[in-house]
DNA sequence: CGTTCCCGCCATTCC
DNA sequence: GGAATGGCGGGAACG
């Protein structure tokens, strides 16, 4: 058998001997991590030989010793360990670390099929990339931190944490409810689940890594890779970094939604998750644990990998053009095309057409072709691309997450133009240190400060090149968006066509580059970071409420096909789409021209206090305070009422509808340029109402949901800590750390906003302003609550003592809330928000618009649930 | 019996 | 057509 060809079944292999090398590795591995499956057996085994026996006593091994081998010896996890042992975590880049599939399969003595399983997962983390036909390039963990940072961001943008909560809630409800009801609930819920989230499947690529293999890989990224990324995202967005299998499976199923939720599908998904989990386990990124809910224990996995990643920067400046180009396919496309995206020049860009779906497919195909071009096997480097891409990026942001955060730190400076913020480092404490993100200004390019030194984990430090993100979302509200590129390279998110189906319309696929870079979200708004956008949250809530409605909207918007309802939303979009690019550009220019500075700030004010905090700085600070006060007051009210039953009340405050225009709505998947109008409106809005803004503010908080109730809590500490306590030793958690402070840091949302603002603003008051002293505090407060809430799972005991009442509260601490909101219906008018980001560079965001209106506030109760996490293992 | 998940058939896609 | 990939689900090992 030639090495090249696939070894057909390799039976012969058996005959081959086990190669010693492996054996040794095995042993080492075992020793190192006993827990891992095989424990004893393996140990025992080695002795002479082979296997065999292990568990089994004797059977002789004789002939078929192979058979004897216990199933465990053949597990994917063990195989992965063997595989990993062959390569260094941090390979010398200069060297070409190539992996020949056939060789590996032969050496490891396994079927090729199994190698694919491993490679797919590793590829999703960018630890390897396909370079050519039977070849992969080994990157080890050099890109891991960057990848995780991106995945986290994307996960936040997709509101995964919220989705998880919803699902959990749903599951809970089911238990209680009768069947009949379930259905109804499910429907609604499903939507959320289905809709919201994910629907989109995409595969996220790193700059350096892009599709390398052009050739072979088709774009079909199917499940395993994408599923693996999503699965990882789940961990990164959840607060207690614990994800139960069933919840993960449900989220991953996502798209199909509803109907058939067959059990089969679920089972299959679970099987796949186990496959992925086994690989992740061998990478030491997750560990198996069990969560105990009221109903019993369920299998789950806990993230034990690195917690924070720094990210990076971007630069913006240069690129405005580039950015634009991105938007507009035409120009840049060519250039870029080869590299990252192919650009399709094509096709209409964003516009959505009725036939979008089909197009998407075709597009992808095209893309594929392009990419692959000739299959050239190896990619050369990507240097080119990255550079370009780098420019694109404009801002960065980072999010901090709940946990991470530092209290102190904070700071951020805004960059003038770019709006970048840089964190100053965070001080992070141990845990989560760095969150920050930042953004670095272009100006300081060299510095990436970003990264922080501390990351506890061994990630690598981020390599310098960090990535720049776009602020992600900056826009809070909107869904879309995305990512952007980073400095070095951007990463692209691809959608999968397949996913389209149901919501296909909704998500447009990206036709153009621009799109690609973005993520879309859609639907509901997802705002990623939770809090970030109040609007988005609102939106989200709405969606929850009436998921269906949302869907429709989406669909409509996306496709024309559905005419009816959607109009509101859609109309704008459609119109715009064609011209979007132009508009955007124009807009950008305009902004640049001068508005920049002004604009952003207003927005910021308007939006949220939190935001204010940040960067904007000076202006903001005052505002902020006011806002906070306001909020608190409001919240207090709210809080009080509900606390009793354990429910956490959440109040939603509606934004004023009027402000936003329909126009603004954007459909989710697309990029939409904002219309000028909207912009205008925006201004008006701002000006018009300061008040309104305030109002909105509250909203945010509320929505923050995850936090739910909390708000300002001073709090502290939060749950996480508690959890940890429970758990025995968590190895992972470094976190134990001290306290509270660290835990929370500023909410991501805040950051996001800030960033956005900054970006928008551009200028003038740069960073300096930004850092108001106070900020940090506020931020912390806010954040903390957030942290708690996060998801529902965990729960900790109530610690009760919460200090603050009201708003702040304690409650939050206690639980998690699940959000499920119920909000009422959507409002007619406003509807959701829309937002979008442009990928564009310029300022980070271009525009944003939002709408949202909600009329009145509502209260939402959230049931608490508690869980325990035990590490179990094995 | 429920969980975990290996095995490998077979559909796709590439060449 | 054959090879390379990889979805998928039966059903066995495990617990």
PDB file of N, CA and C in Angstrom, chain A residues 472-512:
ATOM      1  N   UNK A 472     -16.728  44.586  18.350  1.00  0.00           N
ATOM      2  CA  UNK A 472     -17.650  43.866  17.982  1.00  0.00           C
ATOM      3  C   UNK A 472     -18.727  44.435  18.120  1.00  0.00           C
ATOM      4  N   UNK A 473     -19.159  44.345  18.013  1.00  0.00           N
ATOM      5  CA  UNK A 473     -20.179  44.921  18.053  1.00  0.00           C
ATOM      6  C   UNK A 473     -20.314  45.902  18.646  1.00  0.00           C
ATOM      7  N   UNK A 474     -19.921  46.610  18.243  1.00  0.00           N
ATOM      8  CA  UNK A 474     -20.037  47.690  18.741  1.00  0.00           C
ATOM      9  C   UNK A 474     -21.249  48.015  18.841  1.00  0.00           C
ATOM     10  N   UNK A 475     -21.897  47.787  18.018  1.00  0.00           N
ATOM     11  CA  UNK A 475     -23.119  48.206  18.113  1.00  0.00           C
ATOM     12  C   UNK A 475     -23.707  47.312  18.895  1.00  0.00           C
ATOM     13  N   UNK A 476     -24.269  47.777  19.718  1.00  0.00           N
ATOM     14  CA  UNK A 476     -24.858  46.970  20.615  1.00  0.00           C
ATOM     15  C   UNK A 476     -25.968  46.368  20.059  1.00  0.00           C
ATOM     16  N   UNK A 477     -26.685  46.946  19.541  1.00  0.00           N
ATOM     17  CA  UNK A 477     -27.827  46.403  19.142  1.00  0.00           C
ATOM     18  C   UNK A 477     -27.816  45.509  18.108  1.00  0.00           C
ATOM     19  N   UNK A 478     -27.272  45.774  17.233  1.00  0.00           N
ATOM     20  CA  UNK A 478     -27.397  45.037  16.186  1.00  0.00           C
ATOM     21  C   UNK A 478     -26.748  43.880  16.143  1.00  0.00           C
ATOM     22  N   UNK A 479     -27.235  43.200  15.503  1.00  0.00           N
ATOM     23  CA  UNK A 479     -26.798  41.955  15.418  1.00  0.00           C
ATOM     24  C   UNK A 479     -25.771  41.731  14.534  1.00  0.00           C
ATOM     25  N   UNK A 480     -25.677  42.061  13.695  1.00  0.00           N
ATOM     26  CA  UNK A 480     -24.842  41.704  12.825  1.00  0.00           C
ATOM     27  C   UNK A 480     -23.539  41.843  12.993  1.00  0.00           C
ATOM     28  N   UNK A 481     -22.864  42.006  12.785  1.00  0.00           N
ATOM     29  CA  UNK A 481     -21.719  42.306  12.826  1.00  0.00           C
ATOM     30  C   UNK A 481     -20.712  41.686  13.028  1.00  0.00           C
ATOM     31  N   UNK A 482     -19.918  41.931  13.024  1.00  0.00           N
ATOM     32  CA  UNK A 482     -19.000  41.380  13.318  1.00  0.00           C
ATOM     33  C   UNK A 482     -17.790  41.550  13.356  1.00  0.00           C
ATOM     34  N   UNK A 483     -17.137  40.958  13.189  1.00  0.00           N
ATOM     35  CA  UNK A 483     -15.893  40.900  13.513  1.00  0.00           C
ATOM     36  C   UNK A 483     -15.145  41.493  12.609  1.00  0.00           C
ATOM     37  N   UNK A 484     -14.307  41.691  12.850  1.00  0.00           N
ATOM     38  CA  UNK A 484     -13.605  42.292  12.014  1.00  0.00           C
ATOM     39  C   UNK A 484     -12.367  41.872  12.036  1.00  0.00           C
ATOM     40  N   UNK A 485     -11.644  42.312  11.478  1.00  0.00           N
ATOM     41  CA  UNK A 485     -10.482  41.866  11.354  1.00  0.00           C
ATOM     42  C   UNK A 485      -9.565  42.251  12.173  1.00  0.00           C
ATOM     43  N   UNK A 486      -8.647  41.797  12.287  1.00  0.00           N
ATOM     44  CA  UNK A 486      -7.757  42.190  13.130  1.00  0.00           C
ATOM     45  C   UNK A 486      -6.668  42.625  12.586  1.00  0.00           C
ATOM     46  N   UNK A 487      -5.867  42.946  13.289  1.00  0.00           N
ATOM     47  CA  UNK A 487      -4.727  43.453  12.811  1.00  0.00           C
ATOM     48  C   UNK A 487      -4.133  42.612  11.927  1.00  0.00           C
ATOM     49  N   UNK A 488      -3.759  41.621  12.256  1.00  0.00           N
ATOM     50  CA  UNK A 488      -3.118  40.964  11.344  1.00  0.00           C
ATOM     51  C   UNK A 488      -3.949  40.421  10.451  1.00  0.00           C
ATOM     52  N   UNK A 489      -4.883  39.917  10.804  1.00  0.00           N
ATOM     53  CA  UNK A 489      -5.665  39.452   9.860  1.00  0.00           C
ATOM     54  C   UNK A 489      -6.891  39.360  10.365  1.00  0.00           C
ATOM     55  N   UNK A 490      -7.746  39.337   9.632  1.00  0.00           N
ATOM     56  CA  UNK A 490      -9.037  39.361  10.087  1.00  0.00           C
ATOM     57  C   UNK A 490      -9.442  38.012  10.114  1.00  0.00           C
ATOM     58  N   UNK A 491     -10.509  37.816  10.663  1.00  0.00           N
ATOM     59  CA  UNK A 491     -10.904  36.460  10.568  1.00  0.00           C
ATOM     60  C   UNK A 491     -12.185  36.503   9.885  1.00  0.00           C
ATOM     61  N   UNK A 492     -12.465  35.519   9.223  1.00  0.00           N
ATOM     62  CA  UNK A 492     -13.683  35.580   8.502  1.00  0.00           C
ATOM     63  C   UNK A 492     -14.649  34.593   9.045  1.00  0.00           C
ATOM     64  N   UNK A 493     -15.835  34.927   8.973  1.00  0.00           N
ATOM     65  CA  UNK A 493     -16.789  33.981   9.435  1.00  0.00           C
ATOM     66  C   UNK A 493     -17.545  33.519   8.239  1.00  0.00           C
ATOM     67  N   UNK A 494     -17.704  32.306   8.141  1.00  0.00           N
ATOM     68  CA  UNK A 494     -18.428  31.894   6.983  1.00  0.00           C
ATOM     69  C   UNK A 494     -19.719  31.336   7.392  1.00  0.00           C
ATOM     70  N   UNK A 495     -20.637  31.489   6.604  1.00  0.00           N
ATOM     71  CA  UNK A 495     -21.854  30.899   6.936  1.00  0.00           C
ATOM     72  C   UNK A 495     -21.974  29.662   6.202  1.00  0.00           C
ATOM     73  N   UNK A 496     -22.727  28.858   6.688  1.00  0.00           N
ATOM     74  CA  UNK A 496     -22.894  27.715   5.933  1.00  0.00           C
ATOM     75  C   UNK A 496     -24.102  27.775   5.232  1.00  0.00           C
ATOM     76  N   UNK A 497     -24.142  27.288   4.152  1.00  0.00           N
ATOM     77  CA  UNK A 497     -25.304  27.315   3.362  1.00  0.00           C
ATOM     78  C   UNK A 497     -26.286  26.427   3.915  1.00  0.00           C
ATOM     79  N   UNK A 498     -25.891  25.401   4.294  1.00  0.00           N
ATOM     80  CA  UNK A 498     -26.836  24.456   4.679  1.00  0.00           C
ATOM     81  C   UNK A 498     -27.681  24.981   5.724  1.00  0.00           C
ATOM     82  N   UNK A 499     -27.148  25.698   6.509  1.00  0.00           N
ATOM     83  CA  UNK A 499     -27.926  26.136   7.574  1.00  0.00           C
ATOM     84  C   UNK A 499     -29.029  26.965   7.107  1.00  0.00           C
ATOM     85  N   UNK A 500     -28.835  27.521   6.084  1.00  0.00           N
ATOM     86  CA  UNK A 500     -29.824  28.391   5.646  1.00  0.00           C
ATOM     87  C   UNK A 500     -31.172  27.913   5.671  1.00  0.00           C
ATOM     88  N   UNK A 501     -31.332  26.823   5.398  1.00  0.00           N
ATOM     89  CA  UNK A 501     -32.641  26.445   5.137  1.00  0.00           C
ATOM     90  C   UNK A 501     -33.679  27.052   5.873  1.00  0.00           C
ATOM     91  N   UNK A 502     -33.764  26.976   6.975  1.00  0.00           N
ATOM     92  CA  UNK A 502     -34.913  27.463   7.544  1.00  0.00           C
ATOM     93  C   UNK A 502     -34.939  28.843   7.589  1.00  0.00           C
ATOM     94  N   UNK A 503     -34.011  29.322   8.029  1.00  0.00           N
ATOM     95  CA  UNK A 503     -34.030  30.670   8.115  1.00  0.00           C
ATOM     96  C   UNK A 503     -33.263  31.194   7.080  1.00  0.00           C
ATOM     97  N   UNK A 504     -33.186  30.622   6.200  1.00  0.00           N
ATOM     98  CA  UNK A 504     -32.280  30.939   5.194  1.00  0.00           C
ATOM     99  C   UNK A 504     -32.371  32.279   4.829  1.00  0.00           C
ATOM    100  N   UNK A 505     -33.451  32.653   4.681  1.00  0.00           N
ATOM    101  CA  UNK A 505     -33.550  33.936   4.208  1.00  0.00           C
ATOM    102  C   UNK A 505     -32.893  34.821   5.097  1.00  0.00           C
ATOM    103  N   UNK A 506     -33.158  34.573   6.234  1.00  0.00           N
ATOM    104  CA  UNK A 506     -32.666  35.455   7.140  1.00  0.00           C
ATOM    105  C   UNK A 506     -31.258  35.647   7.005  1.00  0.00           C
ATOM    106  N   UNK A 507     -30.582  34.689   6.995  1.00  0.00           N
ATOM    107  CA  UNK A 507     -29.248  34.932   6.965  1.00  0.00           C
ATOM    108  C   UNK A 507     -28.784  34.913   5.674  1.00  0.00           C
ATOM    109  N   UNK A 508     -28.307  35.776   5.295  1.00  0.00           N
ATOM    110  CA  UNK A 508     -27.879  35.870   4.004  1.00  0.00           C
ATOM    111  C   UNK A 508     -26.593  35.378   4.050  1.00  0.00           C
ATOM    112  N   UNK A 509     -26.210  34.938   3.128  1.00  0.00           N
ATOM    113  CA  UNK A 509     -24.925  34.508   3.211  1.00  0.00           C
ATOM    114  C   UNK A 509     -24.163  35.513   2.728  1.00  0.00           C
ATOM    115  N   UNK A 510     -23.137  35.418   2.913  1.00  0.00           N
ATOM    116  CA  UNK A 510     -22.323  36.501   2.613  1.00  0.00           C
ATOM    117  C   UNK A 510     -21.924  36.358   1.286  1.00  0.00           C
ATOM    118  N   UNK A 511     -22.211  37.246   0.630  1.00  0.00           N
ATOM    119  CA  UNK A 511     -21.757  37.143  -0.641  1.00  0.00           C
ATOM    120  C   UNK A 511     -20.507  37.750  -0.776  1.00  0.00           C
ATOM    121  N   UNK A 512     -20.472  38.851  -0.306  1.00  0.00           N
ATOM    122  CA  UNK A 512     -19.291  39.556  -0.540  1.00  0.00           C
ATOM    123  C   UNK A 512     -18.377  39.420   0.589  1.00  0.00           C
TER     124      UNK A 512
END
